[in-house]
Amino acid sequence: MKTRKIVCLAAAFACVLALAGCGGGDKDSTSAAGNASGLKAGTYEATAPGMYDADVKVKVTIDDSGVITAVEIDSSTQTAGRGDVAAEKLQAAILEKQSAEVDVVTDATLTSNAIITAVTDCLNQAK
């Protein structure tokens, strides 16, 4: 019984050591663009066709740290009551996630896809 406890403790200790070796590495590393996100500071603009092939205009601002600080969406060409709701929800989601990889808004799929496409274009410009 005592031998079994020692073996179990030794195995647990070995697992802890093995997992410690898989540690997270250097968390302060930065990309060639000078920040962890790899995005260059600036304001980028793009358009994409939404409902009725009418363009949705997007402007994305990125600070020196590579953080998306503003997303301006002009959805005035889209269906009233849907396009503006999609713009508000996606703006908040993109800022929260710091990414264009967000879910579309129900009942505003075409507008959502246009916004996501335009924001993705802006982020690609910033790379």
PDB file of C-alpha atoms in Angstrom:
ATOM      1  CA  MET A   1       0.000   0.000   0.000  1.00  0.00           C
ATOM      2  CA  LYS A   2       2.794   2.395   0.938  1.00  0.00           C
ATOM      3  CA  THR A   3       4.667   1.549  -2.280  1.00  0.00           C
ATOM      4  CA  ARG A   4       1.566   2.249  -4.322  1.00  0.00           C
ATOM      5  CA  LYS A   5       1.212   5.744  -2.787  1.00  0.00           C
ATOM      6  CA  ILE A   6       4.842   6.516  -3.539  1.00  0.00           C
ATOM      7  CA  VAL A   7       4.435   5.388  -7.149  1.00  0.00           C
ATOM      8  CA  CYS A   8       1.297   7.494  -7.547  1.00  0.00           C
ATOM      9  CA  LEU A   9       2.988  10.560  -6.056  1.00  0.00           C
ATOM     10  CA  ALA A  10       6.020  10.064  -8.309  1.00  0.00           C
ATOM     11  CA  ALA A  11       3.758   9.761 -11.360  1.00  0.00           C
ATOM     12  CA  ALA A  12       1.848  12.909 -10.394  1.00  0.00           C
ATOM     13  CA  PHE A  13       5.108  14.803  -9.901  1.00  0.00           C
ATOM     14  CA  ALA A  14       6.358  13.637 -13.308  1.00  0.00           C
ATOM     15  CA  CYS A  15       3.133  14.896 -14.909  1.00  0.00           C
ATOM     16  CA  VAL A  16       3.516  18.293 -13.254  1.00  0.00           C
ATOM     17  CA  LEU A  17       7.085  18.575 -14.520  1.00  0.00           C
ATOM     18  CA  ALA A  18       6.062  17.517 -18.025  1.00  0.00           C
ATOM     19  CA  LEU A  19       3.260  20.102 -18.145  1.00  0.00           C
ATOM     20  CA  ALA A  20       5.558  22.831 -16.811  1.00  0.00           C
ATOM     21  CA  GLY A  21       7.852  22.166 -19.767  1.00  0.00           C
ATOM     22  CA  CYS A  22       4.950  22.960 -22.115  1.00  0.00           C
ATOM     23  CA  GLY A  23       4.636  26.475 -20.664  1.00  0.00           C
ATOM     24  CA  GLY A  24       3.314  29.489 -22.519  1.00  0.00           C
ATOM     25  CA  GLY A  25       6.636  30.960 -23.626  1.00  0.00           C
ATOM     26  CA  ASP A  26       7.307  34.677 -24.030  1.00  0.00           C
ATOM     27  CA  LYS A  27       4.011  36.525 -23.728  1.00  0.00           C
ATOM     28  CA  ASP A  28       5.579  39.903 -24.535  1.00  0.00           C
ATOM     29  CA  SER A  29       6.658  39.014 -28.052  1.00  0.00           C
ATOM     30  CA  THR A  30       5.692  41.436 -30.792  1.00  0.00           C
ATOM     31  CA  SER A  31       5.337  41.083 -34.514  1.00  0.00           C
ATOM     32  CA  ALA A  32       7.244  42.847 -37.245  1.00  0.00           C
ATOM     33  CA  ALA A  33       4.592  45.570 -37.193  1.00  0.00           C
ATOM     34  CA  GLY A  34       5.642  46.472 -33.637  1.00  0.00           C
ATOM     35  CA  ASN A  35       2.696  45.047 -31.702  1.00  0.00           C
ATOM     36  CA  ALA A  36       1.238  41.688 -30.763  1.00  0.00           C
ATOM     37  CA  SER A  37      -1.678  41.895 -33.219  1.00  0.00           C
ATOM     38  CA  GLY A  38       0.517  42.555 -36.246  1.00  0.00           C
ATOM     39  CA  LEU A  39      -1.736  45.437 -37.364  1.00  0.00           C
ATOM     40  CA  LYS A  40      -0.341  48.835 -38.362  1.00  0.00           C
ATOM     41  CA  ALA A  41      -1.813  51.930 -36.777  1.00  0.00           C
ATOM     42  CA  GLY A  42      -4.107  53.986 -38.952  1.00  0.00           C
ATOM     43  CA  THR A  43      -7.614  54.387 -40.285  1.00  0.00           C
ATOM     44  CA  TYR A  44      -8.693  52.043 -43.051  1.00  0.00           C
ATOM     45  CA  GLU A  45     -11.783  52.187 -45.242  1.00  0.00           C
ATOM     46  CA  ALA A  46     -13.555  49.576 -47.348  1.00  0.00           C
ATOM     47  CA  THR A  47     -16.927  48.866 -48.905  1.00  0.00           C
ATOM     48  CA  ALA A  48     -18.786  45.665 -49.674  1.00  0.00           C
ATOM     49  CA  PRO A  49     -22.125  44.985 -51.357  1.00  0.00           C
ATOM     50  CA  GLY A  50     -24.996  44.273 -49.008  1.00  0.00           C
ATOM     51  CA  MET A  51     -28.744  44.082 -49.531  1.00  0.00           C
ATOM     52  CA  TYR A  52     -29.836  44.996 -53.086  1.00  0.00           C
ATOM     53  CA  ASP A  53     -26.095  45.159 -53.979  1.00  0.00           C
ATOM     54  CA  ALA A  54     -25.964  48.538 -52.239  1.00  0.00           C
ATOM     55  CA  ASP A  55     -22.569  49.242 -50.679  1.00  0.00           C
ATOM     56  CA  VAL A  56     -21.972  49.180 -46.959  1.00  0.00           C
ATOM     57  CA  LYS A  57     -19.100  51.509 -46.011  1.00  0.00           C
ATOM     58  CA  VAL A  58     -16.818  50.727 -43.107  1.00  0.00           C
ATOM     59  CA  LYS A  59     -13.994  52.652 -41.452  1.00  0.00           C
ATOM     60  CA  VAL A  60     -11.733  50.886 -38.938  1.00  0.00           C
ATOM     61  CA  THR A  61      -9.255  52.710 -36.693  1.00  0.00           C
ATOM     62  CA  ILE A  62      -6.290  50.895 -35.161  1.00  0.00           C
ATOM     63  CA  ASP A  63      -4.014  52.435 -32.532  1.00  0.00           C
ATOM     64  CA  ASP A  64      -0.227  52.099 -32.123  1.00  0.00           C
ATOM     65  CA  SER A  65      -0.721  48.966 -30.006  1.00  0.00           C
ATOM     66  CA  GLY A  66      -2.598  47.228 -32.812  1.00  0.00           C
ATOM     67  CA  VAL A  67      -5.925  47.537 -30.987  1.00  0.00           C
ATOM     68  CA  ILE A  68      -9.095  48.195 -32.958  1.00  0.00           C
ATOM     69  CA  THR A  69     -10.353  51.362 -31.290  1.00  0.00           C
ATOM     70  CA  ALA A  70     -13.214  52.308 -33.590  1.00  0.00           C
ATOM     71  CA  VAL A  71     -15.459  50.727 -36.191  1.00  0.00           C
ATOM     72  CA  GLU A  72     -17.696  53.129 -38.090  1.00  0.00           C
ATOM     73  CA  ILE A  73     -20.359  51.521 -40.259  1.00  0.00           C
ATOM     74  CA  ASP A  74     -22.555  53.338 -42.767  1.00  0.00           C
ATOM     75  CA  SER A  75     -25.495  51.017 -43.321  1.00  0.00           C
ATOM     76  CA  SER A  76     -27.847  53.748 -44.546  1.00  0.00           C
ATOM     77  CA  THR A  77     -28.254  51.942 -47.894  1.00  0.00           C
ATOM     78  CA  GLN A  78     -29.627  48.861 -46.151  1.00  0.00           C
ATOM     79  CA  THR A  79     -33.127  47.938 -45.014  1.00  0.00           C
ATOM     80  CA  ALA A  80     -34.279  50.288 -42.254  1.00  0.00           C
ATOM     81  CA  GLY A  81     -34.650  48.586 -38.901  1.00  0.00           C
ATOM     82  CA  ARG A  82     -32.381  45.720 -39.929  1.00  0.00           C
ATOM     83  CA  GLY A  83     -29.223  47.202 -41.378  1.00  0.00           C
ATOM     84  CA  ASP A  84     -28.801  49.676 -38.530  1.00  0.00           C
ATOM     85  CA  VAL A  85     -29.405  46.968 -35.932  1.00  0.00           C
ATOM     86  CA  ALA A  86     -26.839  44.726 -37.612  1.00  0.00           C
ATOM     87  CA  ALA A  87     -24.357  47.614 -37.718  1.00  0.00           C
ATOM     88  CA  GLU A  88     -24.743  48.322 -33.984  1.00  0.00           C
ATOM     89  CA  LYS A  89     -24.453  44.675 -32.949  1.00  0.00           C
ATOM     90  CA  LEU A  90     -21.508  43.913 -35.231  1.00  0.00           C
ATOM     91  CA  GLN A  91     -19.664  47.074 -34.241  1.00  0.00           C
ATOM     92  CA  ALA A  92     -19.833  46.010 -30.590  1.00  0.00           C
ATOM     93  CA  ALA A  93     -18.870  42.405 -31.357  1.00  0.00           C
ATOM     94  CA  ILE A  94     -15.893  43.395 -33.527  1.00  0.00           C
ATOM     95  CA  LEU A  95     -14.576  45.772 -30.869  1.00  0.00           C
ATOM     96  CA  GLU A  96     -15.045  43.154 -28.160  1.00  0.00           C
ATOM     97  CA  LYS A  97     -13.386  40.321 -30.106  1.00  0.00           C
ATOM     98  CA  GLN A  98     -10.822  42.564 -31.812  1.00  0.00           C
ATOM     99  CA  SER A  99     -11.573  40.567 -34.927  1.00  0.00           C
ATOM    100  CA  ALA A 100     -13.924  40.337 -37.887  1.00  0.00           C
ATOM    101  CA  GLU A 101     -14.605  36.728 -36.974  1.00  0.00           C
ATOM    102  CA  VAL A 102     -18.043  37.382 -35.504  1.00  0.00           C
ATOM    103  CA  ASP A 103     -21.493  35.886 -36.028  1.00  0.00           C
ATOM    104  CA  VAL A 104     -23.965  37.408 -38.468  1.00  0.00           C
ATOM    105  CA  VAL A 105     -27.067  39.109 -37.117  1.00  0.00           C
ATOM    106  CA  THR A 106     -30.330  37.206 -37.598  1.00  0.00           C
ATOM    107  CA  ASP A 107     -32.666  38.802 -40.171  1.00  0.00           C
ATOM    108  CA  ALA A 108     -29.765  40.872 -41.552  1.00  0.00           C
ATOM    109  CA  THR A 109     -27.537  38.231 -43.088  1.00  0.00           C
ATOM    110  CA  LEU A 110     -26.609  40.094 -46.279  1.00  0.00           C
ATOM    111  CA  THR A 111     -25.843  43.306 -44.423  1.00  0.00           C
ATOM    112  CA  SER A 112     -23.893  41.381 -41.769  1.00  0.00           C
ATOM    113  CA  ASN A 113     -21.822  39.616 -44.403  1.00  0.00           C
ATOM    114  CA  ALA A 114     -21.110  42.939 -46.121  1.00  0.00           C
ATOM    115  CA  ILE A 115     -19.950  44.494 -42.843  1.00  0.00           C
ATOM    116  CA  ILE A 116     -17.769  41.499 -42.000  1.00  0.00           C
ATOM    117  CA  THR A 117     -16.274  41.488 -45.508  1.00  0.00           C
ATOM    118  CA  ALA A 118     -15.494  45.212 -45.389  1.00  0.00           C
ATOM    119  CA  VAL A 119     -13.964  45.002 -41.896  1.00  0.00           C
ATOM    120  CA  THR A 120     -11.872  42.022 -43.018  1.00  0.00           C
ATOM    121  CA  ASP A 121     -10.658  44.117 -45.966  1.00  0.00           C
ATOM    122  CA  CYS A 122      -9.700  46.938 -43.585  1.00  0.00           C
ATOM    123  CA  LEU A 123      -7.793  44.546 -41.325  1.00  0.00           C
ATOM    124  CA  ASN A 124      -5.987  43.078 -44.343  1.00  0.00           C
ATOM    125  CA  GLN A 125      -4.957  46.606 -45.360  1.00  0.00           C
ATOM    126  CA  ALA A 126      -3.507  47.075 -41.871  1.00  0.00           C
ATOM    127  CA  LYS A 127      -1.265  44.000 -42.086  1.00  0.00           C
TER     128      LYS A 127
END
